[in-house]
Each structure stands twice: as C-alpha cells, then as structure tokens.
CSV table of C-alpha atoms and ligand atoms in Angstrom, one decimal:
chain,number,residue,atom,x,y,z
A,51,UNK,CA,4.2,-21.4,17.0
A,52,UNK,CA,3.6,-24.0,14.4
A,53,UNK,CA,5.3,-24.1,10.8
A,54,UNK,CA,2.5,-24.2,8.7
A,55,UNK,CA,-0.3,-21.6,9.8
A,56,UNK,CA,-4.3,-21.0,10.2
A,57,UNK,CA,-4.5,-18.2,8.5
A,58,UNK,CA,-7.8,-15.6,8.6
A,59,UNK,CA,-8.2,-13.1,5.9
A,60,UNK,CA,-10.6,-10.4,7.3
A,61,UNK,CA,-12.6,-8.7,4.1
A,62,UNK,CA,-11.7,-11.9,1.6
A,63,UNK,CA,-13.9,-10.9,-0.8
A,64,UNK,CA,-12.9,-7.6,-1.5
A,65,UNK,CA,-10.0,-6.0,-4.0
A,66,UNK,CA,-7.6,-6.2,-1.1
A,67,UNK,CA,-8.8,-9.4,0.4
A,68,UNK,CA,-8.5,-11.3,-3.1
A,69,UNK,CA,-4.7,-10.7,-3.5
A,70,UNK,CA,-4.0,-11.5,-0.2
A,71,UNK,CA,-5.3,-14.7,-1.1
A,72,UNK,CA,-3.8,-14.9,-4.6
A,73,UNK,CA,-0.1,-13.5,-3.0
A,74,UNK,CA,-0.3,-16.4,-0.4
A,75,UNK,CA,-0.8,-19.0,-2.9
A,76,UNK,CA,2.0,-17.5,-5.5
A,77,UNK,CA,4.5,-17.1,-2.6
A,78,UNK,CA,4.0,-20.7,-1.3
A,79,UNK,CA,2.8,-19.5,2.2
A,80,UNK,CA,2.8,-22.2,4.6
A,81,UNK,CA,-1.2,-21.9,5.1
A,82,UNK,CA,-2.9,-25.3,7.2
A,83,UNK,CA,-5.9,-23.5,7.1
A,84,UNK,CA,-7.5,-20.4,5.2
A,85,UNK,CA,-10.5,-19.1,6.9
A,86,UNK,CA,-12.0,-16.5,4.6
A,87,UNK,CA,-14.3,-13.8,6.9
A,88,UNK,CA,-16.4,-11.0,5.2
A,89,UNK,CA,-19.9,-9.1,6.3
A,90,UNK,CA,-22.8,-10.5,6.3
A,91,UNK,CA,-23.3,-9.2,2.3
A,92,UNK,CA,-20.5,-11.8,1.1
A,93,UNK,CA,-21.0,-14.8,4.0
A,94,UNK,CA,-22.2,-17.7,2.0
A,95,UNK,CA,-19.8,-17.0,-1.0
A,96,UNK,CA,-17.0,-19.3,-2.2
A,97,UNK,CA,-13.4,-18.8,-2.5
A,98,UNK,CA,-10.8,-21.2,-4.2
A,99,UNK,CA,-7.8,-21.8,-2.4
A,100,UNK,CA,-5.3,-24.6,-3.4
A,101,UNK,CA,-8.2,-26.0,-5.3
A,102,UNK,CA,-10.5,-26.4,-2.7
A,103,UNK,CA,-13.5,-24.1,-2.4
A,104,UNK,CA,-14.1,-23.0,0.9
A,105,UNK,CA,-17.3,-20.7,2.1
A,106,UNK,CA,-17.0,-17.2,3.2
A,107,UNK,CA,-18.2,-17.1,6.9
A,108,UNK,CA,-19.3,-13.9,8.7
A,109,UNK,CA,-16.6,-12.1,11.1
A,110,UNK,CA,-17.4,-12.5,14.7
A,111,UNK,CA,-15.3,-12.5,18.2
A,112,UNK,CA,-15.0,-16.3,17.8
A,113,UNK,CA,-13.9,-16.2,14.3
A,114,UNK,CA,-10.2,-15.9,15.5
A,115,UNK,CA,-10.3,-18.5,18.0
A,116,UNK,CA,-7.6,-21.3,16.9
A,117,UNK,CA,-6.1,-18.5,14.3
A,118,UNK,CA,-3.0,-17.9,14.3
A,119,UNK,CA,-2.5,-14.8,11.4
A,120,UNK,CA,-5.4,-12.6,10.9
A,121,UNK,CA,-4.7,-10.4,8.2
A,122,UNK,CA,-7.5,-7.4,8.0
A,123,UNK,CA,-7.9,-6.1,4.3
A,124,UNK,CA,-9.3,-3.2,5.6
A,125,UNK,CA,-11.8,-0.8,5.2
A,126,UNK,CA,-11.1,0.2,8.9
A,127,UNK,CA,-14.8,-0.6,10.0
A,128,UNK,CA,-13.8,-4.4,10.8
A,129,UNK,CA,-10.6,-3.7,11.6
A,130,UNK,CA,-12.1,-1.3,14.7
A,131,UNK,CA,-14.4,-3.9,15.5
A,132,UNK,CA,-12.3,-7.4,16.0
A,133,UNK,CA,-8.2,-6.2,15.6
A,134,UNK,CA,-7.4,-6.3,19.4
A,135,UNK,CA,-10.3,-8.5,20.1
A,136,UNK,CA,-8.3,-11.2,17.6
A,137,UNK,CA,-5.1,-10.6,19.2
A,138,UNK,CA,-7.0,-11.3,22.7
A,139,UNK,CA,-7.6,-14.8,21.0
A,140,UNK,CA,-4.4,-15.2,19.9
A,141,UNK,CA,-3.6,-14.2,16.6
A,142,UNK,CA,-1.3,-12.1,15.1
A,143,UNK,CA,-2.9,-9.2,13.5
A,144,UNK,CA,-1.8,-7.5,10.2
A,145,UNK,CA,-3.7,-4.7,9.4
A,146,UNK,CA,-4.5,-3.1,6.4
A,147,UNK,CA,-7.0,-0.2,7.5
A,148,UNK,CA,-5.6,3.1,9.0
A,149,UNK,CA,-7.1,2.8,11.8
A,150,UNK,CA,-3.7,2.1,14.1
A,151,UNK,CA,-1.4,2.8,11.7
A,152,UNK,CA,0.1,6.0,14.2
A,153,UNK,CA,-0.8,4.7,17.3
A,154,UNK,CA,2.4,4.2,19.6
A,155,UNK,CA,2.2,0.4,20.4
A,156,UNK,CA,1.5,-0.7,16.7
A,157,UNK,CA,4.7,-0.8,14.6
A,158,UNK,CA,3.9,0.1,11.1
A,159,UNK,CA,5.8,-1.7,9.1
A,160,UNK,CA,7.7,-2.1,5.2
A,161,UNK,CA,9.7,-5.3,5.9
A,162,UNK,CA,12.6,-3.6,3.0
A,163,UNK,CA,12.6,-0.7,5.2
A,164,UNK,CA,11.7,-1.0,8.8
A,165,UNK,CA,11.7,-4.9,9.5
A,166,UNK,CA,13.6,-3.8,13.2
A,167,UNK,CA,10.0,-2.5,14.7
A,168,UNK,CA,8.6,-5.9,14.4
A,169,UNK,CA,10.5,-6.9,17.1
A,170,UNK,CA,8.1,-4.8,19.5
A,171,UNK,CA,4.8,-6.1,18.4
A,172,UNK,CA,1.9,-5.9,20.7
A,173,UNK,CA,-0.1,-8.7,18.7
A,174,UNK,CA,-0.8,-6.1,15.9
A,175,UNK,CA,0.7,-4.6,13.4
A,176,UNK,CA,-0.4,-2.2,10.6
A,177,UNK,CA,0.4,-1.8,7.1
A,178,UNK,CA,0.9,1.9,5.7
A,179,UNK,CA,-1.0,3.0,3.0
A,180,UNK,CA,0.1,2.4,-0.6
A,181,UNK,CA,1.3,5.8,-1.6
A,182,UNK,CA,3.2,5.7,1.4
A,183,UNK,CA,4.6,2.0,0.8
A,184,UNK,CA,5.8,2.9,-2.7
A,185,UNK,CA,7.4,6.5,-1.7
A,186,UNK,CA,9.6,4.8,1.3
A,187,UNK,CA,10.8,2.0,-0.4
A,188,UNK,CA,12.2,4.1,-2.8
A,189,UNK,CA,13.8,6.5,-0.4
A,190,UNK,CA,15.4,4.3,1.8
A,191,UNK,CA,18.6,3.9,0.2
A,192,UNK,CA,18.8,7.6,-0.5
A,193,UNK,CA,17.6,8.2,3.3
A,194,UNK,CA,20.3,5.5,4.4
A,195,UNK,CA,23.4,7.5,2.1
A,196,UNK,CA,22.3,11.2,2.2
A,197,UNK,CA,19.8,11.9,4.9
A,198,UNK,CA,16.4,13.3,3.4
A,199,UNK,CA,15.0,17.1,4.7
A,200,UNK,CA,11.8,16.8,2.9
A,201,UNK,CA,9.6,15.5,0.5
A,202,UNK,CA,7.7,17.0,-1.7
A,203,UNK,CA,5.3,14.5,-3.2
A,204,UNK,CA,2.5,14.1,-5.8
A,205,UNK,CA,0.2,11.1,-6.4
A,206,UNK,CA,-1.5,10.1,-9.4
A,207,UNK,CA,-3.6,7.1,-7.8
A,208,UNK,CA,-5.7,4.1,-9.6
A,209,UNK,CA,-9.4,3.7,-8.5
A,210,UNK,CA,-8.3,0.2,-7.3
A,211,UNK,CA,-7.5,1.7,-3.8
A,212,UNK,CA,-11.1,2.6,-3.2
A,213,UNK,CA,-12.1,-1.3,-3.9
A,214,UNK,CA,-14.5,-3.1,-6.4
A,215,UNK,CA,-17.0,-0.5,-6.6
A,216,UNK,CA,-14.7,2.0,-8.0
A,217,UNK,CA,-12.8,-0.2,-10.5
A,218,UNK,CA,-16.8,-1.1,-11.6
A,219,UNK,CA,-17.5,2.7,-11.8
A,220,UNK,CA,-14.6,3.9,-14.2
A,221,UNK,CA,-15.1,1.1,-16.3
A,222,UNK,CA,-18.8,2.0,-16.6
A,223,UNK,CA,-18.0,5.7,-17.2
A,224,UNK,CA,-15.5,4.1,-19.5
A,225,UNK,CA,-17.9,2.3,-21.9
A,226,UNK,CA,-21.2,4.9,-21.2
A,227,UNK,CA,-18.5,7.5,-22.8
A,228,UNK,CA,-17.8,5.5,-25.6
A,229,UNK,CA,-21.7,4.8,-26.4
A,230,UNK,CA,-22.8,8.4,-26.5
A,231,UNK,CA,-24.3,8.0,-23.2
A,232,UNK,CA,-24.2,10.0,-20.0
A,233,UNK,CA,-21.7,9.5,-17.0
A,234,UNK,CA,-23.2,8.8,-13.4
A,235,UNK,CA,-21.0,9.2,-10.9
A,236,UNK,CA,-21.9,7.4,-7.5
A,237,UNK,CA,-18.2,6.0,-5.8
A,238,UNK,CA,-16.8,9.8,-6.0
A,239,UNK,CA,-18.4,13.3,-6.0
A,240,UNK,CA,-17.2,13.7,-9.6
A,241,UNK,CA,-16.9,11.4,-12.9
A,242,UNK,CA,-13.4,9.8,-12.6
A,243,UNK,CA,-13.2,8.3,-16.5
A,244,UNK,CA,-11.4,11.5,-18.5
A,245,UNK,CA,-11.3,13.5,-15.7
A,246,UNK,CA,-8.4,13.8,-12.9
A,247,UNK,CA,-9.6,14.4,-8.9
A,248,UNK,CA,-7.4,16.4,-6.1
A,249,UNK,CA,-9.2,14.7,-2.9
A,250,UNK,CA,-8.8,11.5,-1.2
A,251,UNK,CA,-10.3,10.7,1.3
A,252,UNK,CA,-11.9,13.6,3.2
A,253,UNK,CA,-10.8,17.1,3.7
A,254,UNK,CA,-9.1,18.2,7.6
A,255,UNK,CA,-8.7,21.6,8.7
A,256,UNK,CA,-5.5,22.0,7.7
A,257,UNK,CA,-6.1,22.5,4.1
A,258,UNK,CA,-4.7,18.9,3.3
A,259,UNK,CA,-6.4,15.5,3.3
A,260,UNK,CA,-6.5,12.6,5.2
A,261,UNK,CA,-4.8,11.0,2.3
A,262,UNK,CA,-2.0,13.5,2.3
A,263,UNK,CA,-1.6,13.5,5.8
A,264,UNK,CA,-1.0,9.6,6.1
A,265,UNK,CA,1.6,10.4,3.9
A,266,UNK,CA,3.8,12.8,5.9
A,267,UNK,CA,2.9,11.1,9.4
A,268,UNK,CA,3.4,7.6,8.3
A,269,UNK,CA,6.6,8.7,6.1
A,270,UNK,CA,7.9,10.1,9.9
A,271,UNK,CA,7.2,6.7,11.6
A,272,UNK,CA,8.5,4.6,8.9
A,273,UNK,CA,12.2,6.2,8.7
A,274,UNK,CA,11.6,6.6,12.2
A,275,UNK,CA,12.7,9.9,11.5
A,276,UNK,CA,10.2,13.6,12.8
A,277,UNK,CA,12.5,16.0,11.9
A,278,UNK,CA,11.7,15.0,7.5
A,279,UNK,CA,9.7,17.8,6.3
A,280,UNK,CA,7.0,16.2,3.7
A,281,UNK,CA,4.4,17.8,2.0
A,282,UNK,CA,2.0,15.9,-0.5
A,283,UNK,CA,-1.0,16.4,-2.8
A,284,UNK,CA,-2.3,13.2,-3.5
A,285,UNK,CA,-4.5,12.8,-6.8
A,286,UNK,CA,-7.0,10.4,-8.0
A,287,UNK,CA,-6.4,9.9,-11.6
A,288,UNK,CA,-8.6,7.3,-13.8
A,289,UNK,CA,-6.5,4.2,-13.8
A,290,UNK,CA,-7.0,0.9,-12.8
A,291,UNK,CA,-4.4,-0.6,-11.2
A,292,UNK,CA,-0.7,1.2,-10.0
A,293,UNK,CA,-0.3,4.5,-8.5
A,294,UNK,CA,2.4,6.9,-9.9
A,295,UNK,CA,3.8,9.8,-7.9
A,296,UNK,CA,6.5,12.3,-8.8
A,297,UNK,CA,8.7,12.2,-5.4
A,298,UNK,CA,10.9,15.5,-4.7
A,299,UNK,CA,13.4,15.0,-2.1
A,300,UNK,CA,16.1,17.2,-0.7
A,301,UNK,CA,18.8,15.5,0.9
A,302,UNK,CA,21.1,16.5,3.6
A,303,UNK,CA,24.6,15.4,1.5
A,304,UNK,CA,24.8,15.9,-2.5
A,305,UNK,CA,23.7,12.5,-4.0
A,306,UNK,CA,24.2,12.7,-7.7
A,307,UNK,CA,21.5,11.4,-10.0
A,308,UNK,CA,24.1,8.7,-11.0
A,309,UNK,CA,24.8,7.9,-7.6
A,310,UNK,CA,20.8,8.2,-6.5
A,311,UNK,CA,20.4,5.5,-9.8
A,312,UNK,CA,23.3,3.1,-8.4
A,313,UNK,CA,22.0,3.1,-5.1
A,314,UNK,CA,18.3,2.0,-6.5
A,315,UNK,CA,19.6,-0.7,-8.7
A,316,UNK,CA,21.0,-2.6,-6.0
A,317,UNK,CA,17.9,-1.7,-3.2
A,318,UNK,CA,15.7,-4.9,-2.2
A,319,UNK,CA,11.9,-4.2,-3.9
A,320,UNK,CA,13.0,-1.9,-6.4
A,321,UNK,CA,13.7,-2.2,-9.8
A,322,UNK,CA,15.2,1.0,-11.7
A,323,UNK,CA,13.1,1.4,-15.2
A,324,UNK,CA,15.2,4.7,-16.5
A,325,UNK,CA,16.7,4.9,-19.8
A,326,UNK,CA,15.0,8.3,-21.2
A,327,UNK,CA,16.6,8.5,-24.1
A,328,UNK,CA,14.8,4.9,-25.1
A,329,UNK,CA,11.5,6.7,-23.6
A,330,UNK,CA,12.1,4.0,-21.1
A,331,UNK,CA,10.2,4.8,-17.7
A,332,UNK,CA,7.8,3.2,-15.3
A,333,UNK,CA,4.1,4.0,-16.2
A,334,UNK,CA,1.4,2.0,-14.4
A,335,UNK,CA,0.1,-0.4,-16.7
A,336,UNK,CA,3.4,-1.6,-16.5
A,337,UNK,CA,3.5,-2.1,-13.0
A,338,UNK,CA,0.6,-3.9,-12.3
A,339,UNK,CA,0.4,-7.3,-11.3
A,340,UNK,CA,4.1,-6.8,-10.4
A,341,UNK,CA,5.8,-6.9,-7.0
A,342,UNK,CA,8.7,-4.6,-7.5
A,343,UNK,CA,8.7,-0.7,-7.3
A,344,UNK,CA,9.3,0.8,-10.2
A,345,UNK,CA,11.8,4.0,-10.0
A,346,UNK,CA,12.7,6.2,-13.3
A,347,UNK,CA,12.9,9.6,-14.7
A,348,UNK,CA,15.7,10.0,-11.9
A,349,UNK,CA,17.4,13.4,-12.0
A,350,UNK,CA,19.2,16.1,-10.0
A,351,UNK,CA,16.5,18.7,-9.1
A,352,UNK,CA,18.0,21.9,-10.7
A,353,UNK,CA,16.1,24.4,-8.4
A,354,UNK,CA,18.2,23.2,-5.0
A,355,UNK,CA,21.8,22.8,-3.5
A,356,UNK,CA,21.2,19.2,-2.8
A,357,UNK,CA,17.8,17.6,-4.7
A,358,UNK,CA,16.5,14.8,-6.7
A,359,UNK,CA,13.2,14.3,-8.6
A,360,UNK,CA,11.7,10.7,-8.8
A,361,UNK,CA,9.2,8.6,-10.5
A,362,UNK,CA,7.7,6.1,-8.5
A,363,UNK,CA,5.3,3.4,-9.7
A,364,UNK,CA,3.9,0.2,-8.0
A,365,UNK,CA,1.2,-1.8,-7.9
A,366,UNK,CA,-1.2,-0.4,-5.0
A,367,UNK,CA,-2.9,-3.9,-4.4
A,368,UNK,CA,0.1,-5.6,-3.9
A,369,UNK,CA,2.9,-3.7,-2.9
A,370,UNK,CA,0.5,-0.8,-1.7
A,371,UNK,CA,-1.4,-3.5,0.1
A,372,UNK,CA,-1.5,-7.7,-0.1
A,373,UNK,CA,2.0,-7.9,-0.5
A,374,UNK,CA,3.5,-6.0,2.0
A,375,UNK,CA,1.0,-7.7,4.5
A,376,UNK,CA,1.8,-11.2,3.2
A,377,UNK,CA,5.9,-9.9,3.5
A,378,UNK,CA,5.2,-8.5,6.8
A,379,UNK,CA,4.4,-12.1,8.1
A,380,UNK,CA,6.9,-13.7,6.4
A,381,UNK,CA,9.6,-11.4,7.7
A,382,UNK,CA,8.4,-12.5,11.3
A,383,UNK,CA,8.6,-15.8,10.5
A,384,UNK,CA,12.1,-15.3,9.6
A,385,UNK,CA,12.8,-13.3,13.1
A,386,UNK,CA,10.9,-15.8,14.8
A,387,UNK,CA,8.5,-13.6,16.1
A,388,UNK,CA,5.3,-16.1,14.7
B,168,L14,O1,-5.3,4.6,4.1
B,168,L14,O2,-7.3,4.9,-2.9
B,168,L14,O3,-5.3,2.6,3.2
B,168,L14,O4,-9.1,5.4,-1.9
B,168,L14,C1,-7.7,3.6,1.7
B,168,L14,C2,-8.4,4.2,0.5
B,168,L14,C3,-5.5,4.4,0.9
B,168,L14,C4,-6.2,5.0,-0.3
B,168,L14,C5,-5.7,3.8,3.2
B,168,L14,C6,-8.0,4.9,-1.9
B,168,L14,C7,-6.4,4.4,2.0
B,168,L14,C8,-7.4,4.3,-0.7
C-alpha cells in the first residue's frame, strides 16, 4: 500500500462528512487524493481541501475504483448500498452508519480501546456510535483494573448527531422563541429548543430504543466482553454539539474514586476535568471542538458494594464520529494493515 493515500469520504457534505475532512487536514493525514462523494442533492458542490476546491461528485460502484480508504459518514442508506461493493474495488472501508456495526466479520473498532480486532478486517470496518465511543473510552481502564458487571447509563445528546437539519431546527426554535413567535417542529416529533426528548431513534419491542440498544450490544463487542450487564436511556437534550451521559458502573473488585481518578488521568483520549469543590466539571460546550473525553464528577456510588458514578463528555462529531474514523485508519497504518 502506498504512503500517502486516495482517500473517499462517502456523505462529504454532511455534519459528519465535514469533520472528517477538517480532522484529516488538522492531523496531517497523508491524503494524495480527496475524492468527496455525496447524493445527487449535493453533487456539483465544492469543498476546500489544502486550498484547492474540489467538486462533489455523485457516489456510484466506480467511485471507489483507484481508492484506497473510503470512509462512509453515514446515514446507513449509502453505506448499504456501496460498503462491500468499495471493498470489492479495493478500498478499505470505515464506516460510520450502523448498518454492520454487530455483524461477526466487521470489527468495530475504538483504536484506545480495541485496536487488536483490526488485525481481522474483512476490508471493512465500522465505527460505534458516539454514546458508545465516549462511554468505552472512559471505562477501559476501570474495565482493564476491576472488571465491570454493568452499566447503567444515561445520555443527554446534542442535535448534532442527527446532522445539519437538526442543528438548523434548534437554532430556529431558538430564535422563533426569542421573537414571540411559534415553534415548528419538523426534524423530531416534538420541539427540541427548551424541551428535553427520551427517544432516539425508533422504538423496538423490547421497551428500549435502537439508540439504547447500540449501546449495550456495541459496549459487549467492544470490551469483547457478553457477560457486562448494561442498561441505558438515551436522551436528546437541546444542545449543539457534545453529548453528556452520567455512566454507573459496578465493578467486579473495589476501585476507589481516587484510584478510579488515577487510573483516568493517565488513560490515552481522556482528560479528567474534576475538581468539585472549584465547580470544576466537564459540561459540553466545553468539549466541543475538542478531541479528548472529558471524565468528572467521579465518585464511589454509595448505593453498592463495589460502584462508581461518572460524567462523561465528548464531542459526538469528532470523537463520537470523524475522529475515531480518521484514528481508526491511522492505527492501521501503524499495524501495517493499509
Ligand atoms: O448509530 O444523534 O450512529 O441522532 C445516528 C443518529 C447515533 C445517534 C448512530 C443521533 C446514530 C445519531
């Protein structure tokens, strides 16, 4: 494989699809070529790329000829359509969507926490979902000292993850509040500006969502680990950028809270923001446009033998997203793999 890369982005023109591009250039990545792909809507748009503007082109089957990374922002529709067929032409496939996030021969990957599995790629891999991203990275090290049992978890999740159209619609909501005038609400069932949502994505049988169940499956696959117990409610909460979730994790050994805040400080993609006392914790408009996961409020659960309560912020387009596909390819680079 060659040392400097043609590199597809799949969906450039969307939230995800733009920080791809912006973490690639801030992180140096050795791109040749960036070929930006969208639907039809966006083909015929420009993107700027190490000062050159180069034109959005439709995705098709020949699109990923001569590419050597195709990485899908997702909305899974695209990613359905073209991920194997891109890896027939020879690319390497990072995939945002969750449409093979569980599947048996895609590893699904956090290079800080599971960079082993991408040594049995089948030309694809998948990135988790943010809330998912965040949670793990911040359990590792307690997984790694203690052992986890479960997880209880709650989101508080920016309208970012839904894409342009939602970050457009709280803003409107936003200033139509501040005018007098009425909310319309057309991204989610309800208005999301002053108001606080429990459902994403859709409803399963179960009781939970999809949303809460990509969080205990993927959680499983990650730590490569069934026997965790995780239950989540995952909540939609009118922010723009950086998701927030209040993790609850029993642990197999007793991990103190100053042990729990030891074992953070020194974990790779976390940064401990906990000084209570200073009112010092991780919110999200502190996190965003950051790459570390923030981790505060840390504290021995007082309702268990062995339990600790978390904060966990990051920012759900780049660590929840760009970023861990961008450091997904850069981890094979360093195994050789691409
Ligand atoms: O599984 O915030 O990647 O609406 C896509 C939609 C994550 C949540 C995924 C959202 C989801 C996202």
């Amino acid at each position: 494989m060659p040392r400097s890369y043609r590199v597809a982005v799949v969906g450039a023109t969307g939230a995800v699809g733009k920080e791809m591009i912006k973490v690639l250039l801030q992180r140096d990545f050795p791109v040749s070529e960036l070929v930006p792909l969208a639907t039809s809507r966006s083909a015929g748009t420009e993107v700027e790329f190490k000062g050159k503007r180069i034109t959005v082109e439709e995705t098709s089957a020949c699109s990923f000829d001569g590419i050597d990374i195709a990485l899908f922002a997702g909305g899974g529709s695209a990613s359905q359509e073209y991920g194997w067929e891109a890896v027939a032409r020879g690319a390497v496939v990072i995939d945002n969507s969750s449409t093979f996030r569980m599947e048996d021969n895609v590893p699904l990957v956090v290079p800080e926490v599971n960079p082993h599995d991408l040594k049995w790629h089948k030309g694809l891999i998948a990135n988790p979902n943010c809330s998912t991203i965040q949670m793990v990275v911040a359990l590792k090290p307690i997984y790694d000292a203690a052992g986890i049992k479960r997880i209880v978890v709650n989101t508080y999740q920016a309208v970012s993850g839904t894409g342009k159209e939602a970050i457009d619609e709280l803003d409107k909501q936003t200033r139509d509040y501040a005018a007098g005038r009425e909310m319309t609400a057309e991204v989610y069932p309800y208005q999301i500006a002053l108001n606080v949502l429990p459902q994403i994505d859709a409803f399963m049988p179960n009781g939970y969502t999809k949303e809460e169940m990509k969080m205990v499956n993927e959680t499983r696959k990650i730590l490569g680990d069934n026997d965790i117990a995780v239950s989540a409610t995952t909540v939609r909460v009118p922010v723009f950028y950086g998701h927030s979730e209040a993790v609850n994790v029993e642990t197999e050994r007793k991990l103190t809270a100053a042990e729990a805040r030891s074992l953070l400080s020194g974990a790779p993609g976390v940064v401990v923001v906990d000084d209570p006392a200073e009112r010092i914790y991780p919110m999200p408009v502190m996190a965003a446009g950051k790459d570390e996961v923030m981790v505060g409020r840390i504290r021995e659960d007082i309702s268990v033998r062995n339990g600790l309560d978390l904060w966990v912020v990051a920012d759900n387009l780049r660590k929840g997203a760009a970023l861990n596909a961008v450091q997904i390819a850069e981890k094979m680079m360093e195994l050789g793999l691409i």
